[in-house]
PDB file of C-alpha atoms in Angstrom:
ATOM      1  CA  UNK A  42     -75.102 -79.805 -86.526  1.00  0.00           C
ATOM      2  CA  UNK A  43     -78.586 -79.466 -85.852  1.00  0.00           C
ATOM      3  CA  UNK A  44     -80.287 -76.829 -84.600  1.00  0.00           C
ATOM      4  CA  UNK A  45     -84.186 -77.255 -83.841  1.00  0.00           C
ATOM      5  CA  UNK A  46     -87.214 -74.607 -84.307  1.00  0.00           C
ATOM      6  CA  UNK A  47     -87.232 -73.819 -80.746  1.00  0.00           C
ATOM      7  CA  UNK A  48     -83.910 -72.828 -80.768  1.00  0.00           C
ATOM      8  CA  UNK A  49     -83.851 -70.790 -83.568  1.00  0.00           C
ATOM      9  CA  UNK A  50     -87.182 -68.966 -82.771  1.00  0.00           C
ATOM     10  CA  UNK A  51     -84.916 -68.033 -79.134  1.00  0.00           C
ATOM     11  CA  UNK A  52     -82.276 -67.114 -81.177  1.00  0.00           C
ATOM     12  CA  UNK A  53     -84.673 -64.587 -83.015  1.00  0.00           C
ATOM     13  CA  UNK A  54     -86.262 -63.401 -79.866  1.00  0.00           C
ATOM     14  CA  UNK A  55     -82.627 -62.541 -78.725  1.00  0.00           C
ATOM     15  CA  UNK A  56     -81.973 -60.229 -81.605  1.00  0.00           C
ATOM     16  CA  UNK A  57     -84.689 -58.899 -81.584  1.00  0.00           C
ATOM     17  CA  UNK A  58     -84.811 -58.224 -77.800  1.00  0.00           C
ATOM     18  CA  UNK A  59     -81.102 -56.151 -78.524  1.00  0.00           C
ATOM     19  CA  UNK A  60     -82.581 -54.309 -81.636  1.00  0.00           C
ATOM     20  CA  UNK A  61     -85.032 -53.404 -79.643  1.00  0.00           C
ATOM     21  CA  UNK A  62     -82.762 -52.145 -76.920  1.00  0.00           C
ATOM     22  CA  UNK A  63     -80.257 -50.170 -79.166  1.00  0.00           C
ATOM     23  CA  UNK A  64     -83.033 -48.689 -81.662  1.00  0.00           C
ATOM     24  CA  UNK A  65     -86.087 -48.316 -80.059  1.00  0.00           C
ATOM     25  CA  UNK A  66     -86.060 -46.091 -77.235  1.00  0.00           C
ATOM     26  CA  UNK A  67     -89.706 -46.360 -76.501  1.00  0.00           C
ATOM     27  CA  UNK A  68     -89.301 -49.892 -75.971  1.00  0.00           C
ATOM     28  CA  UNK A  69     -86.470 -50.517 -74.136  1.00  0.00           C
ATOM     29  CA  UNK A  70     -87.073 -49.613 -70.780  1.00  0.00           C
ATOM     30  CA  UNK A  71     -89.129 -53.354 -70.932  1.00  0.00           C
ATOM     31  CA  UNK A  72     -87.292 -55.020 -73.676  1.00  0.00           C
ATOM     32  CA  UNK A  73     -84.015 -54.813 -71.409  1.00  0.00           C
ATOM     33  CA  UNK A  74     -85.380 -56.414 -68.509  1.00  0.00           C
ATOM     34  CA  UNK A  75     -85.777 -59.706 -70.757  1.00  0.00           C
ATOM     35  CA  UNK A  76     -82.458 -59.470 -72.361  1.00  0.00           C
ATOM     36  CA  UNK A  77     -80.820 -62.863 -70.675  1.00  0.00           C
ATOM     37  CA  UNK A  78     -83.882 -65.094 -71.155  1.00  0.00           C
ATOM     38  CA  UNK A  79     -83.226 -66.159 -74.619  1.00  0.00           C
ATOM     39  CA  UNK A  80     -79.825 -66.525 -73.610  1.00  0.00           C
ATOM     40  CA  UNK A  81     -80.689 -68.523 -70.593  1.00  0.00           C
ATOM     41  CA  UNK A  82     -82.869 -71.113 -72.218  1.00  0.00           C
ATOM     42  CA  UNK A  83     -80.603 -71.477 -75.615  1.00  0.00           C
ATOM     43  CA  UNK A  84     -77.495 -72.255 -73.284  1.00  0.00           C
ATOM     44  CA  UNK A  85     -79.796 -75.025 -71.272  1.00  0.00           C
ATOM     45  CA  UNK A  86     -81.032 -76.581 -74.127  1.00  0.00           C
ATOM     46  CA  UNK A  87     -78.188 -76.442 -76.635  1.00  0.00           C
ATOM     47  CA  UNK A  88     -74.677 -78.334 -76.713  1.00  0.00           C
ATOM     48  CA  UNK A  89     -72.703 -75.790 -75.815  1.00  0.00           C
ATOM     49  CA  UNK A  90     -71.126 -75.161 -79.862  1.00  0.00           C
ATOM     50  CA  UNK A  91     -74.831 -74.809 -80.987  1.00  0.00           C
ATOM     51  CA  UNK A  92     -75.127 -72.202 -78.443  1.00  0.00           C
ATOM     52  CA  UNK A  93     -71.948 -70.755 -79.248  1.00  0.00           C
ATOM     53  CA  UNK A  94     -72.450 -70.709 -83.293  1.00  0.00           C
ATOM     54  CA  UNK A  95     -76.169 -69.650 -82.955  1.00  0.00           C
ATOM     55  CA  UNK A  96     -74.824 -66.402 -79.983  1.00  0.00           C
ATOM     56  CA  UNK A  97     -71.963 -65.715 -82.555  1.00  0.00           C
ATOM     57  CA  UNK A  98     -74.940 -65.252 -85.486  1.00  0.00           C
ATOM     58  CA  UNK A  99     -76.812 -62.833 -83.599  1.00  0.00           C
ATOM     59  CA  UNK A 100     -73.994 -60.674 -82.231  1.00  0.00           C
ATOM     60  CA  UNK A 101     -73.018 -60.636 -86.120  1.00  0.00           C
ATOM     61  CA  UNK A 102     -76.488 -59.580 -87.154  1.00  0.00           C
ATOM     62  CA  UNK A 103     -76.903 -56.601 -84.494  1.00  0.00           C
ATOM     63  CA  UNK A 104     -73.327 -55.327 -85.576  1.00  0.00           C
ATOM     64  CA  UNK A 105     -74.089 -55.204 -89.410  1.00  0.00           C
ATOM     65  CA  UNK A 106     -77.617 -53.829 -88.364  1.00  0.00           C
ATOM     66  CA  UNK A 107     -76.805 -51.367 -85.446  1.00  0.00           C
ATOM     67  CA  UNK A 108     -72.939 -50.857 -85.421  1.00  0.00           C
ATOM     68  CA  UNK A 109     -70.266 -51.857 -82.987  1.00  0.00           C
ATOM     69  CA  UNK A 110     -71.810 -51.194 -79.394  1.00  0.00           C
ATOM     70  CA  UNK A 111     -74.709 -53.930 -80.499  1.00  0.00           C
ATOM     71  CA  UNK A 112     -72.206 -56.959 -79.186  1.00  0.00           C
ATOM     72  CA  UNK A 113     -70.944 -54.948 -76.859  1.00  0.00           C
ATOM     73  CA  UNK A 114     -74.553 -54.797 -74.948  1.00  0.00           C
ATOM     74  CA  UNK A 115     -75.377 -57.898 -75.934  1.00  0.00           C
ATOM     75  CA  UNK A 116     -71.981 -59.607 -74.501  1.00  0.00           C
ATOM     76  CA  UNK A 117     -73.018 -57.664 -71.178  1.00  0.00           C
ATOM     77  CA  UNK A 118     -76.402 -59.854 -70.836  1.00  0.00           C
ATOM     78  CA  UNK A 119     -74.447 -63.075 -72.582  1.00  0.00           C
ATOM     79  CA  UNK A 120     -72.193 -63.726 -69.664  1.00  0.00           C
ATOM     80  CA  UNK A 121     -74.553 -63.731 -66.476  1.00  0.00           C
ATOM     81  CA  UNK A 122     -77.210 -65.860 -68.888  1.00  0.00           C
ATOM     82  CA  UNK A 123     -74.304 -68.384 -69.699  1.00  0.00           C
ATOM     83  CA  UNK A 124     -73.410 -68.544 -65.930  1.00  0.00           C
ATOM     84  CA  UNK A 125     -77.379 -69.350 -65.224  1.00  0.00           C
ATOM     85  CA  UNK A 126     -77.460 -71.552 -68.087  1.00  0.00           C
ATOM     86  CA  UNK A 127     -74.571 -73.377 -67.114  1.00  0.00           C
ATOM     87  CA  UNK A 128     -75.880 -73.805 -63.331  1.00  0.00           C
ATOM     88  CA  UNK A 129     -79.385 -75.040 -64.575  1.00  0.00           C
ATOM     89  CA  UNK A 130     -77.339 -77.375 -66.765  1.00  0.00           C
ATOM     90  CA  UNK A 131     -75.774 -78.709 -63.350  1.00  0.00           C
ATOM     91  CA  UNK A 132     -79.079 -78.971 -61.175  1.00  0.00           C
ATOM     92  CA  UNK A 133     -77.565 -76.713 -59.197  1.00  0.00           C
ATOM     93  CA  UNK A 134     -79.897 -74.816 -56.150  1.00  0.00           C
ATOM     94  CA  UNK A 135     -81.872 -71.789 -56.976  1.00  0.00           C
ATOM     95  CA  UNK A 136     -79.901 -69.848 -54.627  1.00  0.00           C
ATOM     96  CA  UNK A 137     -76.537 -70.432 -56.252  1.00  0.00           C
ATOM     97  CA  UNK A 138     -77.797 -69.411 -59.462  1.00  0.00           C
ATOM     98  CA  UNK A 139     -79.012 -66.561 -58.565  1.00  0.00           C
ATOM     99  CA  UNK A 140     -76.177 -65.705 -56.000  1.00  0.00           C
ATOM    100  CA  UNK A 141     -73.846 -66.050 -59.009  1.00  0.00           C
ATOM    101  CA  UNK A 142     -75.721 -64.381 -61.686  1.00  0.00           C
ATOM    102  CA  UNK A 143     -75.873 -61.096 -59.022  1.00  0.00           C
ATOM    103  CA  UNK A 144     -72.200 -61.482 -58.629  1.00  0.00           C
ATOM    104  CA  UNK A 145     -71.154 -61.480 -62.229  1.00  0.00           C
ATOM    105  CA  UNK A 146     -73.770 -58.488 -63.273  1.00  0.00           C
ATOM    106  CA  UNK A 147     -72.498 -56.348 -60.590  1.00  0.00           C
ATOM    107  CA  UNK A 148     -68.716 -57.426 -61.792  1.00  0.00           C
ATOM    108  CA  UNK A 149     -69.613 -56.613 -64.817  1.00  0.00           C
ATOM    109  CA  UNK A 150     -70.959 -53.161 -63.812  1.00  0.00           C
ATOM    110  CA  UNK A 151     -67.613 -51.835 -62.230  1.00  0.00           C
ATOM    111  CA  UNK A 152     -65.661 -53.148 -64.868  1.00  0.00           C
ATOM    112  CA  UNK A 153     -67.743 -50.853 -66.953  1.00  0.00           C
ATOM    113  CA  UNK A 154     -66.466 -47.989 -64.987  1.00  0.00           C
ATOM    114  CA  UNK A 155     -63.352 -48.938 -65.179  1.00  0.00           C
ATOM    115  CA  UNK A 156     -63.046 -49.664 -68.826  1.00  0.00           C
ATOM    116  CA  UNK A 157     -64.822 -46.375 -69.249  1.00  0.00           C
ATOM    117  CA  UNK A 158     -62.602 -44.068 -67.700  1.00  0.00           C
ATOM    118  CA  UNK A 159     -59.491 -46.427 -68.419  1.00  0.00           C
ATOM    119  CA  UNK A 160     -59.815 -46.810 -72.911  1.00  0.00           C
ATOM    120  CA  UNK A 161     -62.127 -43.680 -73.169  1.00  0.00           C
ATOM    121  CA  UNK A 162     -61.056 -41.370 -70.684  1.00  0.00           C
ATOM    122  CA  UNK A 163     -64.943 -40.869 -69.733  1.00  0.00           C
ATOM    123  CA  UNK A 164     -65.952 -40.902 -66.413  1.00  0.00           C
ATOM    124  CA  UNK A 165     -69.287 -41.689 -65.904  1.00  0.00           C
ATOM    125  CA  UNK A 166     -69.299 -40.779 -62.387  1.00  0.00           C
ATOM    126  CA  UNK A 167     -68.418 -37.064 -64.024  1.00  0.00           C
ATOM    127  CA  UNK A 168     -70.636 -37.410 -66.717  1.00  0.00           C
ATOM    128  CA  UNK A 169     -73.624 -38.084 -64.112  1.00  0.00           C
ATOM    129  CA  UNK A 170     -72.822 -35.623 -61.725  1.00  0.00           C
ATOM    130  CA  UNK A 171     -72.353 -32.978 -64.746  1.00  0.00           C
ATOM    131  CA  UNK A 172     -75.673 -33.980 -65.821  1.00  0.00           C
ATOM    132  CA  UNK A 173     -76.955 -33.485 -62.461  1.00  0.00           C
ATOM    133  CA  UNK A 174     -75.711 -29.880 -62.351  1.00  0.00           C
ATOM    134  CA  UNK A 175     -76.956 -28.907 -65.583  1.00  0.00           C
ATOM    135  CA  UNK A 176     -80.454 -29.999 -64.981  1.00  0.00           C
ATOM    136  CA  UNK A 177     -80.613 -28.189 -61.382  1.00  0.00           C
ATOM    137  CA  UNK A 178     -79.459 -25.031 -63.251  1.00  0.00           C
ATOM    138  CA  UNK A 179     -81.900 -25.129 -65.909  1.00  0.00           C
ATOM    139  CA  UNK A 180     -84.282 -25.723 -63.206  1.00  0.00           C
ATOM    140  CA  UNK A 181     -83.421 -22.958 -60.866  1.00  0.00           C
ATOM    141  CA  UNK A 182     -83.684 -20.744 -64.203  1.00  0.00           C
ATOM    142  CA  UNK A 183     -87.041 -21.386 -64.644  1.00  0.00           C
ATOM    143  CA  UNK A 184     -87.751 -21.111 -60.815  1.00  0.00           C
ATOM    144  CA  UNK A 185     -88.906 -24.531 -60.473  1.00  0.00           C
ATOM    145  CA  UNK A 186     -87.043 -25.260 -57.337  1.00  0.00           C
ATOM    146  CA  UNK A 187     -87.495 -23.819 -53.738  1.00  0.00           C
ATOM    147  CA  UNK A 188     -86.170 -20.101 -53.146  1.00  0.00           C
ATOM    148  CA  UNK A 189     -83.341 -21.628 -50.897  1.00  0.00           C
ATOM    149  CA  UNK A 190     -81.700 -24.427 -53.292  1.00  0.00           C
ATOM    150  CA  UNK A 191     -78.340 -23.688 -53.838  1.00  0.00           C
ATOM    151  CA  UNK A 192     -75.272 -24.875 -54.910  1.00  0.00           C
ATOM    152  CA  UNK A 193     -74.058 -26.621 -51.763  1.00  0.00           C
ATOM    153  CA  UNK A 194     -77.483 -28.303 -51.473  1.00  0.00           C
ATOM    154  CA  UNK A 195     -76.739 -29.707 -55.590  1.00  0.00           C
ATOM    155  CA  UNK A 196     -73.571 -30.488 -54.417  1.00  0.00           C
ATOM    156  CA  UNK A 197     -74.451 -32.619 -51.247  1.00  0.00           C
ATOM    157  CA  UNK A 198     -77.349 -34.346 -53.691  1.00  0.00           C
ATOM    158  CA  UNK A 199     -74.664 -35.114 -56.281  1.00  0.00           C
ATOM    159  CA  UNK A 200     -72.610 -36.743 -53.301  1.00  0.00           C
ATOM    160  CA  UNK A 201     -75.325 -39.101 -52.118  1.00  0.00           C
ATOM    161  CA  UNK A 202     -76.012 -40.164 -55.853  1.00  0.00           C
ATOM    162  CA  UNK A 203     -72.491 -41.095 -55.858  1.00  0.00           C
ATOM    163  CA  UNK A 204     -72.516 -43.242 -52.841  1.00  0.00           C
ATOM    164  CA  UNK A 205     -75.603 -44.724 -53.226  1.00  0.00           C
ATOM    165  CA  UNK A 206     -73.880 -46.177 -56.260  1.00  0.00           C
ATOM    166  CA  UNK A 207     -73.090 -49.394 -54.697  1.00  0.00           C
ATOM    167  CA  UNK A 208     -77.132 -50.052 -53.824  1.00  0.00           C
ATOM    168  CA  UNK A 209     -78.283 -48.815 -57.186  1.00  0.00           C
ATOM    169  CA  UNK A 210     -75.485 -51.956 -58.962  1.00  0.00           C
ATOM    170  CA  UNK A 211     -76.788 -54.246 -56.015  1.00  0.00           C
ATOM    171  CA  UNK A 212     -80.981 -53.799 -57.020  1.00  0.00           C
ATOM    172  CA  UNK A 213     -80.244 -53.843 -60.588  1.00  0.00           C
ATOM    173  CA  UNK A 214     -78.154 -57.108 -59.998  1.00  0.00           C
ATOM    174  CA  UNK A 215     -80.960 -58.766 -58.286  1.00  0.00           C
ATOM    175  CA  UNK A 216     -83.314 -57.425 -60.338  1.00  0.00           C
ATOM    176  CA  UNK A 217     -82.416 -58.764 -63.463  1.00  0.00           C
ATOM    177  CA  UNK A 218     -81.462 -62.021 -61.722  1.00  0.00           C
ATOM    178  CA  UNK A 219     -84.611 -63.222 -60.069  1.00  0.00           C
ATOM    179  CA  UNK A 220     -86.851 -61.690 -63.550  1.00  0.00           C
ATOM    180  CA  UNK A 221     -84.708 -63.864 -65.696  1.00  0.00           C
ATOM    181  CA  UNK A 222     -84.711 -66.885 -63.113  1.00  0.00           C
ATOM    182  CA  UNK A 223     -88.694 -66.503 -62.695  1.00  0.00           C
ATOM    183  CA  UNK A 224     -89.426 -66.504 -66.313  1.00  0.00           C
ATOM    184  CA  UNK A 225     -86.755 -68.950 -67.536  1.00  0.00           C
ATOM    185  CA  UNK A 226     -87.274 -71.168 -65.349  1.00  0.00           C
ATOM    186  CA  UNK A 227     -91.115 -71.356 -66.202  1.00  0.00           C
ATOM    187  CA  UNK A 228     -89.957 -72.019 -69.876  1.00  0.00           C
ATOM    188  CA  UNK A 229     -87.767 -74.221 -69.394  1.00  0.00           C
ATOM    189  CA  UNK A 230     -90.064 -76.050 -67.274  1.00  0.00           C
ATOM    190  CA  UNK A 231     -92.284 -76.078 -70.215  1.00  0.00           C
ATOM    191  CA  UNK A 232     -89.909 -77.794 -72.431  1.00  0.00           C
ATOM    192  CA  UNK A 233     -89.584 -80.602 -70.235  1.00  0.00           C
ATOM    193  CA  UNK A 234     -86.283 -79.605 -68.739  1.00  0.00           C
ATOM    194  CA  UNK A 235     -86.549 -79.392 -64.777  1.00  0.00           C
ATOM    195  CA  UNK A 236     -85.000 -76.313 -63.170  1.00  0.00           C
ATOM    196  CA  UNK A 237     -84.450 -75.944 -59.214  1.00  0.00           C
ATOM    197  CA  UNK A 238     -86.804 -73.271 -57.511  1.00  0.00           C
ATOM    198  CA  UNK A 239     -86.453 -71.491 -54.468  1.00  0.00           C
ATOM    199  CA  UNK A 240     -88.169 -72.887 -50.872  1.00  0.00           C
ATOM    200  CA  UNK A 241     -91.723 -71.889 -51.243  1.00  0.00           C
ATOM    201  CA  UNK A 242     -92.867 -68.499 -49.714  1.00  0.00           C
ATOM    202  CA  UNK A 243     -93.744 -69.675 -46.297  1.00  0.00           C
ATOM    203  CA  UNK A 244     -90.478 -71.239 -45.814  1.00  0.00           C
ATOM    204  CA  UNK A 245     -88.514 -67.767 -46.439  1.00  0.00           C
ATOM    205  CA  UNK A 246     -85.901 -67.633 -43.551  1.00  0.00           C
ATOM    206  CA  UNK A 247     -83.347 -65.170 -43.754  1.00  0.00           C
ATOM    207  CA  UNK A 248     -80.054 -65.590 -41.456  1.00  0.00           C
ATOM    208  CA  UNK A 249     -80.621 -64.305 -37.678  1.00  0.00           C
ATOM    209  CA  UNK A 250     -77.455 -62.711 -38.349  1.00  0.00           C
ATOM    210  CA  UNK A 251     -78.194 -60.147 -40.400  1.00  0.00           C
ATOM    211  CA  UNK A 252     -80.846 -58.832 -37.228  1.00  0.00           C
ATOM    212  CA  UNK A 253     -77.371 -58.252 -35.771  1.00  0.00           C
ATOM    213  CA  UNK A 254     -75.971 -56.034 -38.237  1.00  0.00           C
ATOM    214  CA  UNK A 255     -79.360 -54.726 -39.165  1.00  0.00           C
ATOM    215  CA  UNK A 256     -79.324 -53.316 -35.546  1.00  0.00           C
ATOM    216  CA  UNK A 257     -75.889 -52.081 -35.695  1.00  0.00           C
ATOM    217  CA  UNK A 258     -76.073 -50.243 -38.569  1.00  0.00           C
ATOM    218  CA  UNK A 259     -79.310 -48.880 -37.239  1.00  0.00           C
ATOM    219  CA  UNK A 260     -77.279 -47.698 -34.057  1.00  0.00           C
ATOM    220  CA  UNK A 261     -74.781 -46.251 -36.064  1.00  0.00           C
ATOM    221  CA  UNK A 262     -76.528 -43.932 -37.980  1.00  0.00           C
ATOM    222  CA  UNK A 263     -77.846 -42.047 -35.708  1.00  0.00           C
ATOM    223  CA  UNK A 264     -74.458 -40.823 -34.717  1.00  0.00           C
ATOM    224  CA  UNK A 265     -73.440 -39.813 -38.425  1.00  0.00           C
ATOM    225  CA  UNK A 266     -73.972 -36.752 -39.585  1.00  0.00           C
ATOM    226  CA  UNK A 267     -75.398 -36.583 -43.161  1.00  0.00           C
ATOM    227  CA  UNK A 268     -72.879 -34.390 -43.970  1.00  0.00           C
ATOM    228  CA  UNK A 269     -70.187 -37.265 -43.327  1.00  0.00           C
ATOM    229  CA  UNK A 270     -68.484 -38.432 -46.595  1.00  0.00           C
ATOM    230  CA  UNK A 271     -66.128 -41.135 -44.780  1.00  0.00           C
ATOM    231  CA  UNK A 272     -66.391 -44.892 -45.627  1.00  0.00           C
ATOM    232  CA  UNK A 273     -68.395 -46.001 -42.685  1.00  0.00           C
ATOM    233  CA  UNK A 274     -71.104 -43.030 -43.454  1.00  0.00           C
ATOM    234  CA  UNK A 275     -71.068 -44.471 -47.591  1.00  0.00           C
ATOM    235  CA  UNK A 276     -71.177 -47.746 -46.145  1.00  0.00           C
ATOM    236  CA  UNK A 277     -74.489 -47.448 -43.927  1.00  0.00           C
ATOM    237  CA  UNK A 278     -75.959 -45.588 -46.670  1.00  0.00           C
ATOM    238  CA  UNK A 279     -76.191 -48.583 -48.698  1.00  0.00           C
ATOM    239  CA  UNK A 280     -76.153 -51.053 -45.837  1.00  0.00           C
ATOM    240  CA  UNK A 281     -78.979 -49.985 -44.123  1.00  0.00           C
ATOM    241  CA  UNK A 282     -81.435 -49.750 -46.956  1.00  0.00           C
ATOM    242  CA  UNK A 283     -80.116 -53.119 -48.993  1.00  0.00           C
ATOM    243  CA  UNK A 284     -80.686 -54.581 -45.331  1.00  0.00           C
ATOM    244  CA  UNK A 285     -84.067 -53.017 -44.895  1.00  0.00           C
ATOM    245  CA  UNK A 286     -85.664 -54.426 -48.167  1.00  0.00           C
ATOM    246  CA  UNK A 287     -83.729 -57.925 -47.294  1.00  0.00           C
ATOM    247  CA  UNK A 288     -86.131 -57.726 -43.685  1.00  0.00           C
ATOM    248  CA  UNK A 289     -89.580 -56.734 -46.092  1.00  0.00           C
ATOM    249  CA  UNK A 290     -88.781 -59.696 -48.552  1.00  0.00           C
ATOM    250  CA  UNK A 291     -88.627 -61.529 -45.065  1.00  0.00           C
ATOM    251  CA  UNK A 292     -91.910 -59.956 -43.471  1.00  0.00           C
ATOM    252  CA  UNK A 293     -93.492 -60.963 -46.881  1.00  0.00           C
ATOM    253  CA  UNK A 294     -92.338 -65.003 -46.604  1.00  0.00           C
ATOM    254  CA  UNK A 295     -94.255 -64.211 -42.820  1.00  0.00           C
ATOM    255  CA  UNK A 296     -97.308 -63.423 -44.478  1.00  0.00           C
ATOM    256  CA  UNK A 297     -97.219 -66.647 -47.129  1.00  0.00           C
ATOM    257  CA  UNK A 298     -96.432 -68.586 -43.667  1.00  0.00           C
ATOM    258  CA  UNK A 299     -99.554 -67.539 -42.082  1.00  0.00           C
ATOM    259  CA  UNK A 300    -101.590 -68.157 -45.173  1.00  0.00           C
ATOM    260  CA  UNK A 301    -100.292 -71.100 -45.526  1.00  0.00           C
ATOM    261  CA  UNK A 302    -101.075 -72.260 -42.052  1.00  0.00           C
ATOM    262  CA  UNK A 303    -104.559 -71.394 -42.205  1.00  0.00           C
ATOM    263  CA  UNK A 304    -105.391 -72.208 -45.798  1.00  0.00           C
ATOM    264  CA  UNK A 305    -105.785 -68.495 -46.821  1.00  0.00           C
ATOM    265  CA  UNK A 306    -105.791 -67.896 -51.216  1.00  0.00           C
ATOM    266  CA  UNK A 307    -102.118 -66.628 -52.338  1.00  0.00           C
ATOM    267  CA  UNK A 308    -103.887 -63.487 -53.148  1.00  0.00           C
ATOM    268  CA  UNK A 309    -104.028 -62.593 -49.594  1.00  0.00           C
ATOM    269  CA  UNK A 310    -100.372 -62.496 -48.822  1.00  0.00           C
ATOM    270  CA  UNK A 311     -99.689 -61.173 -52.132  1.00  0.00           C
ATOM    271  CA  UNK A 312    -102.108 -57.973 -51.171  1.00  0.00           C
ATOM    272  CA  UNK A 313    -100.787 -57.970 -47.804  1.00  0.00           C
ATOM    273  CA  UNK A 314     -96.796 -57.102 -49.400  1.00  0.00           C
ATOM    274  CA  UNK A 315     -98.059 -54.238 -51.492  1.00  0.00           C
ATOM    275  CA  UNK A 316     -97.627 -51.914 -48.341  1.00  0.00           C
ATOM    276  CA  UNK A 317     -94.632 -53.585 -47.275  1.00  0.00           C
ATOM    277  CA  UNK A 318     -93.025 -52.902 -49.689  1.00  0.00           C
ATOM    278  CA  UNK A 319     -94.927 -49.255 -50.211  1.00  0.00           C
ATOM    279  CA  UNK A 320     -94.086 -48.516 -46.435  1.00  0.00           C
ATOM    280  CA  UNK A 321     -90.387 -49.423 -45.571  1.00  0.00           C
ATOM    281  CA  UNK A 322     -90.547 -49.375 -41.797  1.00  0.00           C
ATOM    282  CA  UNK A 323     -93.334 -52.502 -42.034  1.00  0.00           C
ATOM    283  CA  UNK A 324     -90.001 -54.656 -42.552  1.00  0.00           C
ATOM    284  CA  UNK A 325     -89.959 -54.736 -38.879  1.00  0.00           C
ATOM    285  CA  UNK A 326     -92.059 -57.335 -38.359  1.00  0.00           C
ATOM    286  CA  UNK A 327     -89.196 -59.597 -40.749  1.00  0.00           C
ATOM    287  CA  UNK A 328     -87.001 -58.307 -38.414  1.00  0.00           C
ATOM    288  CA  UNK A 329     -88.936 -59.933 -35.364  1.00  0.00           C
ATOM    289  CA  UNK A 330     -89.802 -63.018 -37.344  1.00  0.00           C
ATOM    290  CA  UNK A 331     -85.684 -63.393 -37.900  1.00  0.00           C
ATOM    291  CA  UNK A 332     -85.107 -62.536 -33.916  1.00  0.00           C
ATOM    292  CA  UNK A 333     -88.171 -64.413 -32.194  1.00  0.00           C
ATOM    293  CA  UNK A 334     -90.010 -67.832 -32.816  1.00  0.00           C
ATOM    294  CA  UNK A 335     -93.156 -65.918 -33.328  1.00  0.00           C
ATOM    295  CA  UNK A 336     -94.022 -68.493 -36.484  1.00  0.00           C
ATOM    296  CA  UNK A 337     -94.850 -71.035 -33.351  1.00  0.00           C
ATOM    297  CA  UNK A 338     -98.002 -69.173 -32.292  1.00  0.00           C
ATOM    298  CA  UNK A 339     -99.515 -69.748 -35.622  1.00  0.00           C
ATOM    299  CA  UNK A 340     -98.228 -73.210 -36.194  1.00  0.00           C
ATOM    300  CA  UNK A 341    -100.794 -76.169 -36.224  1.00  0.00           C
ATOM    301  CA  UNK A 342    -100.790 -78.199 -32.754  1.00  0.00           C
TER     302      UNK A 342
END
């Protein structure tokens, strides 16, 4: 069984990348983000034993060099790259790949609580909200918070960390998803192996649907109080926001679509979604591209 330079300098770059993660601390904040390339490109290019033998060799290597929680990490990122892999392998659409890679991350992240609290009796949950505490005490101690803080306000902060929960798993999901799928795909690309993209920017076009529930949620929280713990209030806290960014990533496809009907450089749009993104309530104008034809009245005749 052969394996070729290419895919043993990936294979390198994987262990490297989850050395990296588990031993250098000052690194890993940007080494993580790139965890599922190498993973992603050996599983399109190699039969899937290479892959296998040459995955197996790594995991072995972090474990004799950084202990037992090396494959553990590294199995984490394995699994979503070997779904992408496997989906490139298959032509399949952009969207699918990345629909399924978010799926199986944020899987994986409950199952993480779950396993957690289930073999180590640790709540992580707990072990946040302890955290929480302790750092707003030590805080308070050294009068670094406003007269008025106290413990009801830690505990109604602790509360909204927990339910935000949900939309924290969903943007890390996508996150690592689309980095992987943008830079993978370039690779890939580069080896001669053809990868689906998504539409082009201009052709963005989010379900009207979602103007529906985007309204309705709207509607409805104006009625809830923040002090409301129930499921609808956890709900709309996660809802309306994941909804929100979904309408700027929409008002940002509006500005490629004007650019590219008037032959405006990418670099315009590209400036024009720094505030959109700075400024949350600019998703508006996805909202009315979703909701009206406005794209018409800068169509060519």
């Amino acid at each position: 069984m052969k394996f070729g330079l290419k895919s043993l300098f990936w294979s390198a770059g994987s262990l490297l990348l989850l050395l990296s993660v588990l031993l250098l601390p000052a690194l890993n904040v940007l080494t993580v983000t790139l965890m599922m390339v190498p993973y992603v490109i050996l599983y399109t290019m190699l039969p899937t034993k290479s892959f296998a033998i040459q995955a197996a060799v790594v995991l072995a290597i972090a474990f004799l060099i950084a202990g037992p929680v090396a494959p553990v990490v590294g199995l984490f990122f394995l699994v979503p790259a070997v779904i992408m892999g496997h989906l490139y392998r298959k032509k399949t659409a952009a969207r699918v790949v990345l629909t399924a890679a978010i799926l199986t991350i944020l899987g994986e992240l409950m199952l993480e609580l779950v396993l957690f609290e289930v073999i180590l009796d640790l709540s992580l949950i707990q072990e946040m909200s302890n955290l929480v505490r302790s750092m707003t005490d030590d805080l308070l101690a050294q009068g670094m918070m406003p007269p008025q803080w106290n413990e009801e306000m830690t505990e109604a902060m602790i509360r909204v960390m927990i339910h935000s929960l949900p939309l924290v798993f969903i943007s890390i999901a996508f996150f690592y998803s689309v980095l992987t799928h943008f830079i993978a795909r370039r690779i890939l690309r580069a080896y001669g192996i053809d990868v689906p993209g998504m539409p082009p920017a201009h052709e963005w076009m989010v379900p009207r649907s979602l103007v529906f529930y985007y309204l309705v949620a709207i509607v409805l929280e104006m009625f809830i109080s923040p002090q409301d713990t129930s499921f609808i209030s956890v709900a709309l806290l996660n809802l309306v926001p994941l909804l929100r960014f979904v309408f700027a990533i929409q008002t940002i496809g509006f500005f490629f679509f004007i650019a590219h009907q008037r032959r405006w450089s990418r670099a315009v749009p590209l400036l024009m979604s720094i505030p959109v993104l700075l400024f949350p309530p600019l998703s508006l104008i996805g909202v009315l591209d979703v909701a009206f034809p406005i794209r018409k009245s800068f169509t060519k005749s």
